[in-house]
Amino acid sequence: MNLTNKRRAKMRGWVLVMLALGGCSGPMAPSMAIRSEDRRDYDTAIGHDGRSSKEAFLRWRADLTGISFEEALIADVHLRKNPFDEDDGAAVSLGAVIYNANCRSCHGSDAEGDGLYALSDHPPKDFRSFGARLQVAFSGGAPSEWFDKVRNGEGSTVQYSEGESRAMPAFAEKLSNEQIWLVLNYLASSDREAD
Ligand code: HEC
């Protein structure tokens, strides 16, 4: 009885490892993930007209769902779980746009942690690494601890060429919760699933 349970647990472990290995290629390069048919939404995802990206995005979301800006703001505050699917091409595409505008400078053009601003003593996360794919496999998608780290930042305060911030800067002021889930959903997607 005990042995069977142990064997089962072991099997489950292996299945998870296999799943992680299967998806270990990680997200597609943003240039590949961005679909041309979504282009009209791109300005909104990035932010334009000198407004913050967060405000522009929430106004777009409000218009799209026929609610007021304040209602969109409140709905966004409550968005604490990933509402997107890694197989949803449109969501992955929008997430890749947000990635290019906000994350690529450090995490790199292939999400491997080798962006222009990357510091060798504070390396940005490599989202194509085996460790990152395991995190995604164990969480069944974008891990919620990633969400907290993007919102609040992570690590000690360091000097970047653009100024001082935590090694992983906080994005709570700059991006809505929905935008953060979109970009994390893109990072949790894999080459093979998203096409
Ligand atoms: C200025 C550079 C910089 C930018 C811009 C940046 N990051 Fe990071 N990021 C880092 C560094 C450095 C770390 C590692 C921090 C540490 O462990 O101390 C990190 C860590 C993370 C982690 C934590 C991973 C883990 O498993 O602990 C996530 C998730 C993340 N970044 C996502 C993002 C997303 C999404 C964006 C864009 C919205 C972004 N980052 C923008 C530098 C950056």
CSV table of C-alpha atoms in Angstrom, one decimal, residues 3-190:
chain,number,residue,atom,x,y,z
A,3,LEU,CA,4.9,1.4,-1.7
A,4,THR,CA,2.2,1.9,-4.3
A,5,ASN,CA,1.6,5.4,-2.9
A,6,LYS,CA,5.3,6.2,-3.0
A,7,ARG,CA,5.5,4.9,-6.6
A,8,ARG,CA,2.5,7.0,-7.6
A,9,ALA,CA,4.2,10.1,-6.0
A,10,LYS,CA,7.4,9.3,-7.9
A,11,MET,CA,5.5,8.9,-11.1
A,12,ARG,CA,3.7,12.2,-10.6
A,13,GLY,CA,7.1,13.9,-10.0
A,14,TRP,CA,8.4,12.4,-13.3
A,15,VAL,CA,5.3,13.5,-15.2
A,16,LEU,CA,5.9,17.1,-14.0
A,17,VAL,CA,9.5,16.9,-15.0
A,18,MET,CA,8.6,15.6,-18.4
A,19,LEU,CA,6.0,18.4,-18.8
A,20,ALA,CA,8.6,21.0,-17.9
A,21,LEU,CA,11.1,19.4,-20.3
A,22,GLY,CA,8.5,19.4,-23.1
A,23,GLY,CA,7.9,23.1,-22.7
A,24,CYS,CA,11.5,24.0,-21.8
A,25,SER,CA,12.0,26.0,-25.0
A,26,GLY,CA,10.3,28.9,-23.2
A,27,PRO,CA,8.5,31.8,-24.8
A,28,MET,CA,9.0,32.7,-28.4
A,29,ALA,CA,11.1,35.8,-29.2
A,30,PRO,CA,8.6,38.8,-28.9
A,31,SER,CA,9.2,39.6,-32.6
A,32,MET,CA,7.8,36.1,-33.4
A,33,ALA,CA,5.0,36.2,-30.9
A,34,ILE,CA,3.5,39.6,-32.0
A,35,ARG,CA,0.7,39.0,-34.5
A,36,SER,CA,0.2,41.7,-37.1
A,37,GLU,CA,-3.6,41.5,-36.9
A,38,ASP,CA,-3.4,42.8,-33.3
A,39,ARG,CA,-1.5,45.9,-34.3
A,40,ARG,CA,-4.3,48.4,-33.7
A,41,ASP,CA,-4.2,47.4,-30.0
A,42,TYR,CA,-0.5,47.9,-29.6
A,43,ASP,CA,-0.4,51.6,-29.0
A,44,THR,CA,-2.8,51.0,-26.1
A,45,ALA,CA,-0.8,48.2,-24.6
A,46,ILE,CA,2.3,50.3,-24.7
A,47,GLY,CA,0.8,53.7,-23.8
A,48,HIS,CA,0.8,56.8,-26.0
A,49,ASP,CA,-0.1,60.5,-26.1
A,50,GLY,CA,2.2,61.1,-23.1
A,51,ARG,CA,-0.2,59.2,-20.8
A,52,SER,CA,1.0,56.5,-18.6
A,53,SER,CA,0.8,53.0,-20.0
A,54,LYS,CA,-1.4,51.9,-17.1
A,55,GLU,CA,-4.0,54.7,-17.7
A,56,ALA,CA,-4.1,54.3,-21.4
A,57,PHE,CA,-4.6,50.5,-21.0
A,58,LEU,CA,-7.4,50.9,-18.5
A,59,ARG,CA,-9.2,53.5,-20.7
A,60,TRP,CA,-9.0,51.1,-23.6
A,61,ARG,CA,-10.3,48.2,-21.4
A,62,ALA,CA,-13.2,50.5,-20.2
A,63,ASP,CA,-14.2,51.4,-23.7
A,64,LEU,CA,-14.0,47.8,-24.9
A,65,THR,CA,-16.2,46.5,-22.1
A,66,GLY,CA,-18.6,49.5,-21.9
A,67,ILE,CA,-17.8,50.5,-18.3
A,68,SER,CA,-16.4,53.7,-16.8
A,69,PHE,CA,-12.7,54.3,-16.2
A,70,GLU,CA,-13.3,54.0,-12.4
A,71,GLU,CA,-15.1,50.7,-12.8
A,72,ALA,CA,-12.2,49.4,-14.9
A,73,LEU,CA,-9.7,50.6,-12.3
A,74,ILE,CA,-11.6,48.7,-9.5
A,75,ALA,CA,-12.0,45.5,-11.6
A,76,ASP,CA,-8.2,45.7,-12.2
A,77,VAL,CA,-7.4,46.0,-8.5
A,78,HIS,CA,-9.2,42.7,-7.9
A,79,LEU,CA,-7.3,40.9,-10.7
A,80,ARG,CA,-5.1,38.8,-8.5
A,81,LYS,CA,-5.2,35.5,-10.5
A,82,ASN,CA,-4.0,35.0,-14.1
A,83,PRO,CA,-7.2,35.3,-16.3
A,84,PHE,CA,-5.3,34.3,-19.5
A,85,ASP,CA,-4.3,31.1,-21.1
A,86,GLU,CA,-0.8,30.4,-22.5
A,87,ASP,CA,-2.4,29.0,-25.7
A,88,ASP,CA,-4.4,32.2,-26.3
A,89,GLY,CA,-2.5,33.7,-29.3
A,90,ALA,CA,-4.0,37.2,-29.0
A,91,ALA,CA,-3.2,37.4,-25.3
A,92,VAL,CA,0.4,36.1,-25.8
A,93,SER,CA,0.8,38.6,-28.6
A,94,LEU,CA,-0.3,41.5,-26.5
A,95,GLY,CA,1.9,40.3,-23.6
A,96,ALA,CA,4.9,40.3,-26.0
A,97,VAL,CA,4.2,43.9,-26.9
A,98,ILE,CA,4.2,44.9,-23.2
A,99,TYR,CA,7.4,42.8,-22.7
A,100,ASN,CA,9.1,44.7,-25.5
A,101,ALA,CA,8.2,48.1,-24.1
A,102,ASN,CA,9.0,47.3,-20.4
A,103,CYS,CA,11.1,44.2,-19.8
A,104,ARG,CA,13.2,43.6,-22.9
A,105,SER,CA,15.9,46.2,-21.9
A,106,CYS,CA,17.0,43.9,-19.0
A,107,HIS,CA,15.5,40.4,-19.7
A,108,GLY,CA,16.6,40.5,-23.4
A,109,SER,CA,15.2,40.1,-26.9
A,110,ASP,CA,14.8,36.3,-26.3
A,111,ALA,CA,13.8,36.6,-22.6
A,112,GLU,CA,17.1,34.9,-21.7
A,113,GLY,CA,18.1,37.6,-19.2
A,114,ASP,CA,20.8,39.2,-21.4
A,115,GLY,CA,19.3,42.7,-22.2
A,116,LEU,CA,21.3,45.9,-22.7
A,117,TYR,CA,20.8,47.1,-19.1
A,118,ALA,CA,21.5,43.7,-17.5
A,119,LEU,CA,24.0,43.9,-14.7
A,120,SER,CA,26.4,40.9,-14.4
A,121,ASP,CA,26.3,41.0,-10.5
A,122,HIS,CA,22.4,41.2,-10.6
A,123,PRO,CA,21.4,39.1,-13.5
A,124,PRO,CA,17.8,39.4,-14.7
A,125,LYS,CA,15.8,36.2,-14.8
A,126,ASP,CA,16.3,33.9,-17.8
A,127,PHE,CA,12.7,32.8,-18.7
A,128,ARG,CA,14.0,30.2,-21.1
A,129,SER,CA,16.0,28.4,-18.4
A,130,PHE,CA,15.1,24.9,-17.2
A,131,GLY,CA,14.4,26.4,-13.7
A,132,ALA,CA,11.9,28.9,-15.1
A,133,ARG,CA,10.1,26.2,-17.1
A,134,LEU,CA,9.9,24.1,-14.0
A,135,GLN,CA,8.4,27.0,-12.1
A,136,VAL,CA,5.8,27.4,-14.8
A,137,ALA,CA,5.1,23.6,-14.9
A,138,PHE,CA,4.6,23.4,-11.1
A,139,SER,CA,2.3,26.4,-11.0
A,140,GLY,CA,0.3,25.3,-14.1
A,141,GLY,CA,1.1,28.7,-15.8
A,142,ALA,CA,2.5,32.0,-14.7
A,143,PRO,CA,3.5,31.7,-11.0
A,144,SER,CA,1.7,34.1,-8.7
A,145,GLU,CA,5.1,34.9,-7.0
A,146,TRP,CA,6.2,36.3,-10.4
A,147,PHE,CA,3.2,38.6,-10.2
A,148,ASP,CA,4.1,39.9,-6.8
A,149,LYS,CA,7.7,40.5,-7.8
A,150,VAL,CA,6.8,42.5,-10.9
A,151,ARG,CA,4.3,44.6,-8.9
A,152,ASN,CA,6.6,45.2,-5.9
A,153,GLY,CA,10.1,44.8,-7.3
A,154,GLU,CA,12.8,42.4,-6.0
A,155,GLY,CA,16.3,42.4,-4.8
A,156,SER,CA,18.6,45.2,-3.4
A,157,THR,CA,18.8,48.7,-4.7
A,158,VAL,CA,21.3,49.1,-7.6
A,159,GLN,CA,22.5,51.8,-10.0
A,160,TYR,CA,21.2,51.4,-13.6
A,161,SER,CA,22.2,53.8,-16.3
A,162,GLU,CA,18.6,55.3,-16.1
A,163,GLY,CA,18.9,55.7,-12.3
A,164,GLU,CA,18.6,53.9,-9.1
A,165,SER,CA,16.0,51.2,-8.4
A,166,ARG,CA,15.7,47.7,-7.0
A,167,ALA,CA,17.5,45.1,-9.2
A,168,MET,CA,14.0,44.1,-10.5
A,169,PRO,CA,12.1,47.4,-10.5
A,170,ALA,CA,8.5,47.7,-9.2
A,171,PHE,CA,5.9,48.1,-11.9
A,172,ALA,CA,2.7,48.7,-9.8
A,173,GLU,CA,2.7,52.4,-10.8
A,174,LYS,CA,3.4,51.8,-14.4
A,175,LEU,CA,1.4,48.8,-15.4
A,176,SER,CA,-2.2,47.6,-14.6
A,177,ASN,CA,-2.6,44.2,-13.0
A,178,GLU,CA,-4.1,43.0,-16.3
A,179,GLN,CA,-1.0,44.2,-18.2
A,180,ILE,CA,1.3,42.3,-15.7
A,181,TRP,CA,-0.7,39.1,-16.2
A,182,LEU,CA,-0.6,39.6,-20.0
A,183,VAL,CA,3.2,39.9,-19.9
A,184,LEU,CA,3.6,37.0,-17.5
A,185,ASN,CA,1.3,34.9,-19.5
A,186,TYR,CA,3.5,35.5,-22.5
A,187,LEU,CA,6.6,34.6,-20.5
A,188,ALA,CA,4.9,31.3,-19.3
A,189,SER,CA,3.9,30.4,-22.9
A,190,SER,CA,6.2,28.2,-24.9
